[in-house]
Amino acid sequence: MSVDEAERIALSAFSYITNDEDRLNRFLAVSGLRVDTIRIAAESAGFFAGILDYIASDEALLVGFAETQKIKPEEVMQAHFTLSPSEFD
């Protein structure tokens, strides 16, 4: 998967999270971000990888997101791997 495609999936995942108040509040609690700091965080190099890491850490969230995007959860995981490859590869 290309980096551009992985970033597109991550951006869609971020939209999925922020379009629901409960999902957003949980994301903010887990990430330590605040509504007023998201824009700054989004400019950092690892933001998209962090979004996909968050989605990947919760199976229900992963499956729900994949269903809304009409993609397989495995594609989300591939995007996650593309943006944050293992140090052993």
PDB file of C-alpha atoms in Angstrom:
ATOM      1  CA  MET A   1       0.000   0.000   0.000  1.00  0.00           C
ATOM      2  CA  SER A   2       1.304   3.451  -0.852  1.00  0.00           C
ATOM      3  CA  VAL A   3       1.885   6.093   1.795  1.00  0.00           C
ATOM      4  CA  ASP A   4      -0.706   8.318   0.087  1.00  0.00           C
ATOM      5  CA  GLU A   5      -3.356   5.591   0.312  1.00  0.00           C
ATOM      6  CA  ALA A   6      -2.454   4.870   3.936  1.00  0.00           C
ATOM      7  CA  GLU A   7      -2.723   8.567   4.779  1.00  0.00           C
ATOM      8  CA  ARG A   8      -6.117   8.732   3.064  1.00  0.00           C
ATOM      9  CA  ILE A   9      -7.340   5.864   5.234  1.00  0.00           C
ATOM     10  CA  ALA A  10      -5.905   7.548   8.340  1.00  0.00           C
ATOM     11  CA  LEU A  11      -7.636  10.818   7.470  1.00  0.00           C
ATOM     12  CA  SER A  12     -10.915   8.944   7.028  1.00  0.00           C
ATOM     13  CA  ALA A  13     -10.314   7.251  10.387  1.00  0.00           C
ATOM     14  CA  PHE A  14      -9.770  10.621  12.026  1.00  0.00           C
ATOM     15  CA  SER A  15     -13.018  11.871  10.510  1.00  0.00           C
ATOM     16  CA  TYR A  16     -14.794   8.739  11.760  1.00  0.00           C
ATOM     17  CA  ILE A  17     -13.509   9.390  15.275  1.00  0.00           C
ATOM     18  CA  THR A  18     -14.350  13.086  15.326  1.00  0.00           C
ATOM     19  CA  ASN A  19     -17.841  12.709  13.863  1.00  0.00           C
ATOM     20  CA  ASP A  20     -19.111  10.986  17.014  1.00  0.00           C
ATOM     21  CA  GLU A  21     -18.942  12.692  20.406  1.00  0.00           C
ATOM     22  CA  ASP A  22     -18.370   9.478  22.377  1.00  0.00           C
ATOM     23  CA  ARG A  23     -15.610   8.301  20.024  1.00  0.00           C
ATOM     24  CA  LEU A  24     -13.986  11.742  20.113  1.00  0.00           C
ATOM     25  CA  ASN A  25     -14.106  11.981  23.906  1.00  0.00           C
ATOM     26  CA  ARG A  26     -12.532   8.545  24.280  1.00  0.00           C
ATOM     27  CA  PHE A  27      -9.835   9.401  21.733  1.00  0.00           C
ATOM     28  CA  LEU A  28      -9.028  12.621  23.583  1.00  0.00           C
ATOM     29  CA  ALA A  29      -8.883  10.790  26.912  1.00  0.00           C
ATOM     30  CA  VAL A  30      -6.607   8.049  25.580  1.00  0.00           C
ATOM     31  CA  SER A  31      -4.336  10.295  23.510  1.00  0.00           C
ATOM     32  CA  GLY A  32      -4.018  13.106  26.031  1.00  0.00           C
ATOM     33  CA  LEU A  33      -4.914  15.618  23.338  1.00  0.00           C
ATOM     34  CA  ARG A  34      -7.436  18.394  23.811  1.00  0.00           C
ATOM     35  CA  VAL A  35      -9.804  19.825  21.236  1.00  0.00           C
ATOM     36  CA  ASP A  36      -7.646  22.958  21.066  1.00  0.00           C
ATOM     37  CA  THR A  37      -4.424  20.973  20.473  1.00  0.00           C
ATOM     38  CA  ILE A  38      -5.617  18.590  17.766  1.00  0.00           C
ATOM     39  CA  ARG A  39      -4.722  20.971  14.929  1.00  0.00           C
ATOM     40  CA  ILE A  40      -1.144  21.308  16.168  1.00  0.00           C
ATOM     41  CA  ALA A  41      -0.848  17.548  16.683  1.00  0.00           C
ATOM     42  CA  ALA A  42      -2.227  16.896  13.196  1.00  0.00           C
ATOM     43  CA  GLU A  43       0.778  18.693  11.729  1.00  0.00           C
ATOM     44  CA  SER A  44       3.236  16.275  13.327  1.00  0.00           C
ATOM     45  CA  ALA A  45       4.805  13.531  11.251  1.00  0.00           C
ATOM     46  CA  GLY A  46       3.427  10.683  13.348  1.00  0.00           C
ATOM     47  CA  PHE A  47      -0.162  11.881  13.651  1.00  0.00           C
ATOM     48  CA  PHE A  48      -1.646   9.614  10.976  1.00  0.00           C
ATOM     49  CA  ALA A  49       0.233   6.616  12.350  1.00  0.00           C
ATOM     50  CA  GLY A  50      -1.105   7.467  15.799  1.00  0.00           C
ATOM     51  CA  ILE A  51      -4.674   7.629  14.517  1.00  0.00           C
ATOM     52  CA  LEU A  52      -4.361   4.193  12.946  1.00  0.00           C
ATOM     53  CA  ASP A  53      -2.646   2.842  16.045  1.00  0.00           C
ATOM     54  CA  TYR A  54      -5.616   4.038  18.086  1.00  0.00           C
ATOM     55  CA  ILE A  55      -8.133   2.477  15.668  1.00  0.00           C
ATOM     56  CA  ALA A  56      -6.156  -0.783  15.592  1.00  0.00           C
ATOM     57  CA  SER A  57      -6.110  -1.001  19.390  1.00  0.00           C
ATOM     58  CA  ASP A  58      -9.891  -1.471  19.616  1.00  0.00           C
ATOM     59  CA  GLU A  59     -11.399  -4.267  17.528  1.00  0.00           C
ATOM     60  CA  ALA A  60     -14.945  -2.870  17.642  1.00  0.00           C
ATOM     61  CA  LEU A  61     -13.687   0.543  16.538  1.00  0.00           C
ATOM     62  CA  LEU A  62     -11.574  -1.038  13.788  1.00  0.00           C
ATOM     63  CA  VAL A  63     -14.446  -3.130  12.445  1.00  0.00           C
ATOM     64  CA  GLY A  64     -16.935  -0.256  12.684  1.00  0.00           C
ATOM     65  CA  PHE A  65     -14.618   2.083  10.812  1.00  0.00           C
ATOM     66  CA  ALA A  66     -13.851  -0.502   8.132  1.00  0.00           C
ATOM     67  CA  GLU A  67     -17.555  -1.148   7.601  1.00  0.00           C
ATOM     68  CA  THR A  68     -18.310   2.552   7.103  1.00  0.00           C
ATOM     69  CA  GLN A  69     -15.495   2.775   4.559  1.00  0.00           C
ATOM     70  CA  LYS A  70     -16.536  -0.448   2.821  1.00  0.00           C
ATOM     71  CA  ILE A  71     -13.047  -1.852   3.234  1.00  0.00           C
ATOM     72  CA  LYS A  72     -11.688  -4.870   5.069  1.00  0.00           C
ATOM     73  CA  PRO A  73     -10.171  -4.362   8.525  1.00  0.00           C
ATOM     74  CA  GLU A  74      -7.019  -5.895   7.060  1.00  0.00           C
ATOM     75  CA  GLU A  75      -6.689  -2.868   4.765  1.00  0.00           C
ATOM     76  CA  VAL A  76      -6.761  -0.577   7.782  1.00  0.00           C
ATOM     77  CA  MET A  77      -4.059  -2.701   9.382  1.00  0.00           C
ATOM     78  CA  GLN A  78      -1.989  -2.546   6.191  1.00  0.00           C
ATOM     79  CA  ALA A  79      -2.295   1.248   6.251  1.00  0.00           C
ATOM     80  CA  HIS A  80      -1.191   1.171   9.879  1.00  0.00           C
ATOM     81  CA  PHE A  81       1.847  -0.923   8.969  1.00  0.00           C
ATOM     82  CA  THR A  82       2.682   1.371   6.033  1.00  0.00           C
ATOM     83  CA  LEU A  83       2.738   4.452   8.251  1.00  0.00           C
ATOM     84  CA  SER A  84       4.483   2.825  11.210  1.00  0.00           C
ATOM     85  CA  PRO A  85       6.615  -0.071   9.988  1.00  0.00           C
ATOM     86  CA  SER A  86       8.318  -2.352  12.455  1.00  0.00           C
ATOM     87  CA  GLU A  87      11.864  -1.500  13.393  1.00  0.00           C
ATOM     88  CA  PHE A  88      12.749  -5.109  12.582  1.00  0.00           C
ATOM     89  CA  ASP A  89      11.844  -4.890   8.879  1.00  0.00           C
TER      90      ASP A  89
END
